[in-house]
PDB file of C-alpha atoms and ligand atoms in Angstrom:
ATOM      1  CA  MET A1134     163.813 178.564   1.768  1.00 61.00           C
ATOM      2  CA  LYS A1135     161.468 175.597   2.124  1.00 63.00           C
ATOM      3  CA  ASN A1136     164.428 173.451   3.076  1.00 67.00           C
ATOM      4  CA  GLN A1137     165.485 175.867   5.755  1.00 68.00           C
ATOM      5  CA  VAL A1138     161.997 175.835   7.227  1.00 64.00           C
ATOM      6  CA  LEU A1139     161.957 172.042   7.198  1.00 62.00           C
ATOM      7  CA  THR A1140     165.396 171.892   8.817  1.00 66.00           C
ATOM      8  CA  PHE A1141     164.226 174.326  11.460  1.00 61.00           C
ATOM      9  CA  ILE A1142     161.098 172.274  12.189  1.00 56.00           C
ATOM     10  CA  ALA A1143     163.108 169.058  12.305  1.00 66.00           C
ATOM     11  CA  GLY A1144     165.650 170.652  14.607  1.00 61.00           C
ATOM     12  CA  PHE A1145     162.977 172.026  16.875  1.00 54.00           C
ATOM     13  CA  THR A1146     161.172 168.671  17.054  1.00 56.00           C
ATOM     14  CA  ALA A1147     164.439 166.938  17.889  1.00 60.00           C
ATOM     15  CA  LEU A1148     165.072 169.441  20.652  1.00 52.00           C
ATOM     16  CA  LEU A1149     161.620 168.889  22.115  1.00 48.00           C
ATOM     17  CA  ALA A1150     162.067 165.121  21.958  1.00 55.00           C
ATOM     18  CA  LEU A1151     165.405 165.454  23.713  1.00 49.00           C
ATOM     19  CA  LEU A1152     163.884 167.586  26.439  1.00 48.00           C
ATOM     20  CA  ALA A1153     161.023 165.147  26.884  1.00 58.00           C
ATOM     21  CA  LEU A1154     163.494 162.281  27.168  1.00 53.00           C
ATOM     22  CA  THR A1155     165.913 163.943  29.535  1.00 56.00           C
ATOM     23  CA  TYR A1156     163.430 165.636  31.846  1.00 55.00           C
ATOM     24  CA  PRO A1157     161.962 162.526  33.487  1.00 51.00           C
ATOM     25  CA  SER A1158     165.402 160.947  33.767  1.00 48.00           C
ATOM     26  CA  CYS A1159     166.665 164.059  35.528  1.00 45.00           C
ATOM     27  CA  LYS A1160     163.902 163.634  38.026  1.00 46.00           C
ATOM     28  CA  ILE A1161     164.713 159.950  38.464  1.00 45.00           C
ATOM     29  CA  ALA A1162     168.412 160.736  38.905  1.00 47.00           C
ATOM     30  CA  ALA A1163     167.620 163.373  41.515  1.00 46.00           C
ATOM     31  CA  SER A1164     165.370 161.034  43.441  1.00 43.00           C
ATOM     32  CA  THR A1165     167.946 158.241  43.543  1.00 46.00           C
ATOM     33  CA  THR A1166     170.721 160.456  44.888  1.00 48.00           C
ATOM     34  CA  ASN A1167     168.425 162.028  47.430  1.00 49.00           C
ATOM     35  CA  PRO A1168     165.656 159.572  48.246  1.00 50.00           C
ATOM     36  CA  PRO A1169     162.595 160.719  50.129  1.00 51.00           C
ATOM     37  CA  GLN A1170     163.730 160.275  53.664  1.00 48.00           C
ATOM     38  CA  GLU A1171     160.798 158.177  54.783  1.00 46.00           C
ATOM     39  CA  GLU A1172     161.972 155.550  52.317  1.00 52.00           C
ATOM     40  CA  LEU A1173     164.940 154.792  54.518  1.00 66.00           C
ATOM     41  CA  ALA A1174     163.662 151.352  55.383  1.00 68.00           C
ATOM     42  CA  LEU A1175     165.379 150.689  58.662  1.00 82.00           C
ATOM     43  CA  GLY A1176     162.626 148.705  60.275  1.00 86.00           C
ATOM     44  CA  PHE A1177     162.224 151.347  62.987  1.00 92.00           C
ATOM     45  CA  PRO A1178     158.723 151.815  64.409  1.00 94.00           C
ATOM     46  CA  LYS A1179     156.824 154.424  62.445  1.00 93.00           C
ATOM     47  CA  ASP A1180     156.561 156.993  65.242  1.00 94.00           C
ATOM     48  CA  VAL A1181     160.306 156.708  65.894  1.00 96.00           C
ATOM     49  CA  ALA A1182     161.176 156.969  62.200  1.00 94.00           C
ATOM     50  CA  LYS A1183     158.990 160.033  61.894  1.00 94.00           C
ATOM     51  CA  LEU A1184     160.705 161.864  64.747  1.00 96.00           C
ATOM     52  CA  LEU A1185     164.177 160.953  63.523  1.00 96.00           C
ATOM     53  CA  GLU A1186     163.269 162.032  60.034  1.00 95.00           C
ATOM     54  CA  HIS A1187     161.862 165.315  61.242  1.00 96.00           C
ATOM     55  CA  SER A1188     164.595 166.314  63.673  1.00 97.00           C
ATOM     56  CA  CYS A1189     167.725 164.349  62.804  1.00 97.00           C
ATOM     57  CA  TYR A1190     167.856 163.421  59.123  1.00 95.00           C
ATOM     58  CA  ASP A1191     168.761 166.957  58.073  1.00 96.00           C
ATOM     59  CA  CYS A1192     172.269 166.084  59.199  1.00 97.00           C
ATOM     60  CA  HIS A1193     172.475 162.350  59.864  1.00 97.00           C
ATOM     61  CA  ILE A1194     171.767 160.680  56.516  1.00 95.00           C
ATOM     62  CA  ASN A1195     173.766 160.286  53.287  1.00 94.00           C
ATOM     63  CA  SER A1196     172.298 163.315  51.549  1.00 93.00           C
ATOM     64  CA  SER A1197     173.323 165.618  54.400  1.00 95.00           C
ATOM     65  CA  LYS A1198     176.127 168.088  53.718  1.00 95.00           C
ATOM     66  CA  ASN A1199     177.189 167.910  57.344  1.00 96.00           C
ATOM     67  CA  ALA A1200     180.227 165.636  57.074  1.00 97.00           C
ATOM     68  CA  LYS A1201     180.971 165.769  60.789  1.00 97.00           C
ATOM     69  CA  ALA A1202     177.455 164.689  61.708  1.00 98.00           C
ATOM     70  CA  LYS A1203     177.564 161.846  59.204  1.00 96.00           C
ATOM     71  CA  THR A1204     180.837 160.421  60.451  1.00 96.00           C
ATOM     72  CA  LYS A1205     179.370 160.261  63.951  1.00 96.00           C
ATOM     73  CA  LEU A1206     175.982 158.894  62.976  1.00 97.00           C
ATOM     74  CA  ASN A1207     174.625 158.101  59.519  1.00 96.00           C
ATOM     75  CA  PHE A1208     171.206 156.486  59.519  1.00 96.00           C
ATOM     76  CA  SER A1209     171.578 155.636  55.816  1.00 95.00           C
ATOM     77  CA  LYS A1210     174.285 153.187  56.880  1.00 94.00           C
ATOM     78  CA  TRP A1211     172.524 151.980  60.000  1.00 95.00           C
ATOM     79  CA  ASN A1212     172.054 148.428  58.809  1.00 93.00           C
ATOM     80  CA  ASP A1213     175.767 148.102  57.985  1.00 94.00           C
ATOM     81  CA  LEU A1214     176.728 148.701  61.607  1.00 96.00           C
ATOM     82  CA  SER A1215     177.798 145.827  63.804  1.00 97.00           C
ATOM     83  CA  ASP A1216     175.547 145.047  66.769  1.00 96.00           C
ATOM     84  CA  ALA A1217     178.105 146.541  69.131  1.00 97.00           C
ATOM     85  CA  ARG A1218     178.193 149.791  67.181  1.00 97.00           C
ATOM     86  CA  LYS A1219     174.414 149.942  66.961  1.00 97.00           C
ATOM     87  CA  ILE A1220     174.210 149.594  70.729  1.00 98.00           C
ATOM     88  CA  ALA A1221     176.808 152.342  71.207  1.00 98.00           C
ATOM     89  CA  ARG A1222     174.988 154.672  68.789  1.00 98.00           C
ATOM     90  CA  LEU A1223     171.616 153.976  70.409  1.00 98.00           C
ATOM     91  CA  ASP A1224     173.093 154.798  73.781  1.00 98.00           C
ATOM     92  CA  ASP A1225     174.602 158.012  72.346  1.00 98.00           C
ATOM     93  CA  ILE A1226     171.252 158.986  70.838  1.00 98.00           C
ATOM     94  CA  CYS A1227     169.448 158.770  74.159  1.00 98.00           C
ATOM     95  CA  LYS A1228     172.252 160.645  75.925  1.00 98.00           C
ATOM     96  CA  ALA A1229     172.369 163.374  73.264  1.00 98.00           C
ATOM     97  CA  LEU A1230     168.604 163.825  73.619  1.00 98.00           C
ATOM     98  CA  ASN A1231     168.610 163.906  77.404  1.00 96.00           C
ATOM     99  CA  GLU A1232     171.471 166.335  77.540  1.00 97.00           C
ATOM    100  CA  GLY A1233     169.775 168.561  74.990  1.00 96.00           C
ATOM    101  CA  GLU A1234     172.816 168.227  72.714  1.00 97.00           C
ATOM    102  CA  MET A1235     170.807 167.120  69.699  1.00 98.00           C
ATOM    103  CA  PRO A1236     169.435 168.597  67.582  1.00 98.00           C
ATOM    104  CA  PRO A1237     172.137 171.280  68.030  1.00 98.00           C
ATOM    105  CA  SER A1238     170.815 174.524  69.529  1.00 97.00           C
ATOM    106  CA  ARG A1239     172.169 176.619  66.660  1.00 97.00           C
ATOM    107  CA  PHE A1240     170.120 174.538  64.273  1.00 97.00           C
ATOM    108  CA  LEU A1241     167.059 174.815  66.501  1.00 98.00           C
ATOM    109  CA  SER A1242     167.247 178.568  66.702  1.00 98.00           C
ATOM    110  CA  LYS A1243     166.886 178.634  62.916  1.00 97.00           C
ATOM    111  CA  ASN A1244     164.426 175.734  62.789  1.00 97.00           C
ATOM    112  CA  PRO A1245     162.373 175.902  65.993  1.00 97.00           C
ATOM    113  CA  ASP A1246     159.801 173.486  64.551  1.00 97.00           C
ATOM    114  CA  LYS A1247     162.460 170.732  64.601  1.00 97.00           C
ATOM    115  CA  ALA A1248     162.733 170.761  68.373  1.00 98.00           C
ATOM    116  CA  LEU A1249     161.523 167.671  70.224  1.00 98.00           C
ATOM    117  CA  ASP A1250     159.347 168.002  73.285  1.00 97.00           C
ATOM    118  CA  LYS A1251     159.807 165.980  76.447  1.00 97.00           C
ATOM    119  CA  ALA A1252     157.390 163.234  75.416  1.00 98.00           C
ATOM    120  CA  GLN A1253     159.023 162.866  72.026  1.00 98.00           C
ATOM    121  CA  LYS A1254     162.487 162.620  73.547  1.00 98.00           C
ATOM    122  CA  GLN A1255     161.169 160.043  75.976  1.00 98.00           C
ATOM    123  CA  LEU A1256     159.625 158.040  73.169  1.00 98.00           C
ATOM    124  CA  LEU A1257     162.958 157.995  71.328  1.00 98.00           C
ATOM    125  CA  CYS A1258     164.906 157.097  74.448  1.00 98.00           C
ATOM    126  CA  GLU A1259     162.563 154.268  75.315  1.00 98.00           C
ATOM    127  CA  TRP A1260     162.918 153.001  71.783  1.00 97.00           C
ATOM    128  CA  THR A1261     166.737 153.044  72.053  1.00 98.00           C
ATOM    129  CA  GLU A1262     166.488 150.981  75.233  1.00 97.00           C
ATOM    130  CA  LYS A1263     164.115 148.462  73.661  1.00 96.00           C
ATOM    131  CA  GLU A1264     166.260 148.252  70.571  1.00 96.00           C
ATOM    132  CA  ILE A1265     169.376 147.588  72.676  1.00 97.00           C
ATOM    133  CA  ASP A1266     167.518 144.813  74.524  1.00 97.00           C
ATOM    134  CA  LYS A1267     166.426 143.326  71.220  1.00 95.00           C
ATOM    135  CA  ILE A1268     169.980 143.275  69.867  1.00 95.00           C
ATOM    136  CA  MET A1269     171.298 141.707  73.094  1.00 95.00           C
ATOM    137  CA  ILE A1270     168.736 138.904  72.982  1.00 93.00           C
ATOM    138  CA  GLU A1271     169.277 138.028  69.310  1.00 80.00           C
TER     139      GLU A1271
HETATM  140  C1  HEC B1607     172.099 170.569  62.285  1.00 96.12           C
HETATM  141  C2  HEC B1607     172.633 169.248  62.165  1.00 96.12           C
HETATM  142  C3  HEC B1607     172.279 168.189  63.154  1.00 96.12           C
HETATM  143  C4  HEC B1607     171.020 167.734  63.503  1.00 96.12           C
HETATM  144  C5  HEC B1607     169.696 168.221  62.985  1.00 96.12           C
HETATM  145  C6  HEC B1607     171.229 166.650  64.408  1.00 96.12           C
HETATM  146  N1  HEC B1607     172.561 166.451  64.623  1.00 96.12           N
HETATM  147 FE1  HEC B1607     173.400 165.016  65.719  1.00 96.12          FE
HETATM  148  N2  HEC B1607     175.273 165.699  65.277  1.00 96.12           N
HETATM  149  C7  HEC B1607     175.537 166.797  64.493  1.00 96.12           C
HETATM  150  C8  HEC B1607     176.972 167.050  64.474  1.00 96.12           C
HETATM  151  C9  HEC B1607     177.668 168.165  63.713  1.00 96.12           C
HETATM  152  C10 HEC B1607     177.540 166.046  65.268  1.00 96.12           C
HETATM  153  C11 HEC B1607     179.014 165.868  65.613  1.00 96.12           C
HETATM  154  C12 HEC B1607     179.287 166.645  66.851  1.00 96.12           C
HETATM  155  C13 HEC B1607     180.702 166.600  67.263  1.00 96.12           C
HETATM  156  O1  HEC B1607     181.434 165.704  66.890  1.00 96.12           O
HETATM  157  O2  HEC B1607     181.071 167.498  68.014  1.00 96.12           O
HETATM  158  C14 HEC B1607     176.459 165.219  65.754  1.00 96.12           C
HETATM  159  C15 HEC B1607     176.631 164.137  66.587  1.00 96.12           C
HETATM  160  C16 HEC B1607     175.602 163.318  67.015  1.00 96.12           C
HETATM  161  C17 HEC B1607     175.786 162.136  67.808  1.00 96.12           C
HETATM  162  C18 HEC B1607     177.113 161.604  68.313  1.00 96.12           C
HETATM  163  C19 HEC B1607     177.418 162.277  69.610  1.00 96.12           C
HETATM  164  C20 HEC B1607     178.666 161.813  70.207  1.00 96.12           C
HETATM  165  O3  HEC B1607     178.749 161.909  71.438  1.00 96.12           O
HETATM  166  O4  HEC B1607     179.585 161.381  69.497  1.00 96.12           O
HETATM  167  C21 HEC B1607     174.561 161.610  68.049  1.00 96.12           C
HETATM  168  C22 HEC B1607     174.222 160.359  68.840  1.00 96.12           C
HETATM  169  C23 HEC B1607     173.601 162.477  67.402  1.00 96.12           C
HETATM  170  N3  HEC B1607     174.271 163.504  66.784  1.00 96.12           N
HETATM  171  C24 HEC B1607     172.245 162.277  67.451  1.00 96.12           C
HETATM  172  C25 HEC B1607     171.326 163.136  66.868  1.00 96.12           C
HETATM  173  C26 HEC B1607     169.912 162.956  66.988  1.00 96.12           C
HETATM  174  C27 HEC B1607     169.238 161.807  67.736  1.00 96.12           C
HETATM  175  C28 HEC B1607     169.330 163.977  66.320  1.00 96.12           C
HETATM  176  C29 HEC B1607     167.857 164.274  66.184  1.00 96.12           C
HETATM  177  C30 HEC B1607     167.105 164.331  67.372  1.00 96.12           C
HETATM  178  C31 HEC B1607     170.396 164.806  65.767  1.00 96.12           C
HETATM  179  N4  HEC B1607     171.594 164.263  66.136  1.00 96.12           N
HETATM  180  C32 HEC B1607     170.213 165.930  64.999  1.00 96.12           C
HETATM  181  C33 HEC B1607     174.613 167.547  63.798  1.00 96.12           C
HETATM  182  C34 HEC B1607     173.238 167.381  63.871  1.00 96.12           C
END
């Protein structure tokens, strides 16, 4: 009887230890596959990064489930793009904003807080223009 109790206690302790060991690593694993979006260090100005994160990263970064959006534009892979591709994407971004194509209206009807106002769109567009100039000069 005593042995059974001891075995039970030992087993229980082992289980607790296992849980304690695996729990933090689960959290670490989850955070590496899906990093906090603001950690996408792209060197974008903070105000730009914030708007993109708020209104675009739901679909246009690695952790997005929207495969179509990611093939068109994946900010997680931004720094792997050639200069020519960056320029083309920047141009597309400004156009998509001006034409009200992005974020998609279906998405906005479910997430009205993700909409960008005129000033925010302008800020992003001006940034795309500056960024294109910067790439051309380099
Ligand atoms: C709900 C998901 C979603 C959000 C949020 C979203 N997009 Fe998109 N985006 C898409 C999809 C899907 C496509 C591909 C559309 C297609 O090929 O028809 C796309 C395509 C694009 C393209 C390529 C367009 C082209 O002509 O090839 C650009 C640029 C773009 N998005 C910019 C943005 C920007 C900037 C934001 C934030 C302001 C944004 N998107 C937010 C889903 C999204």
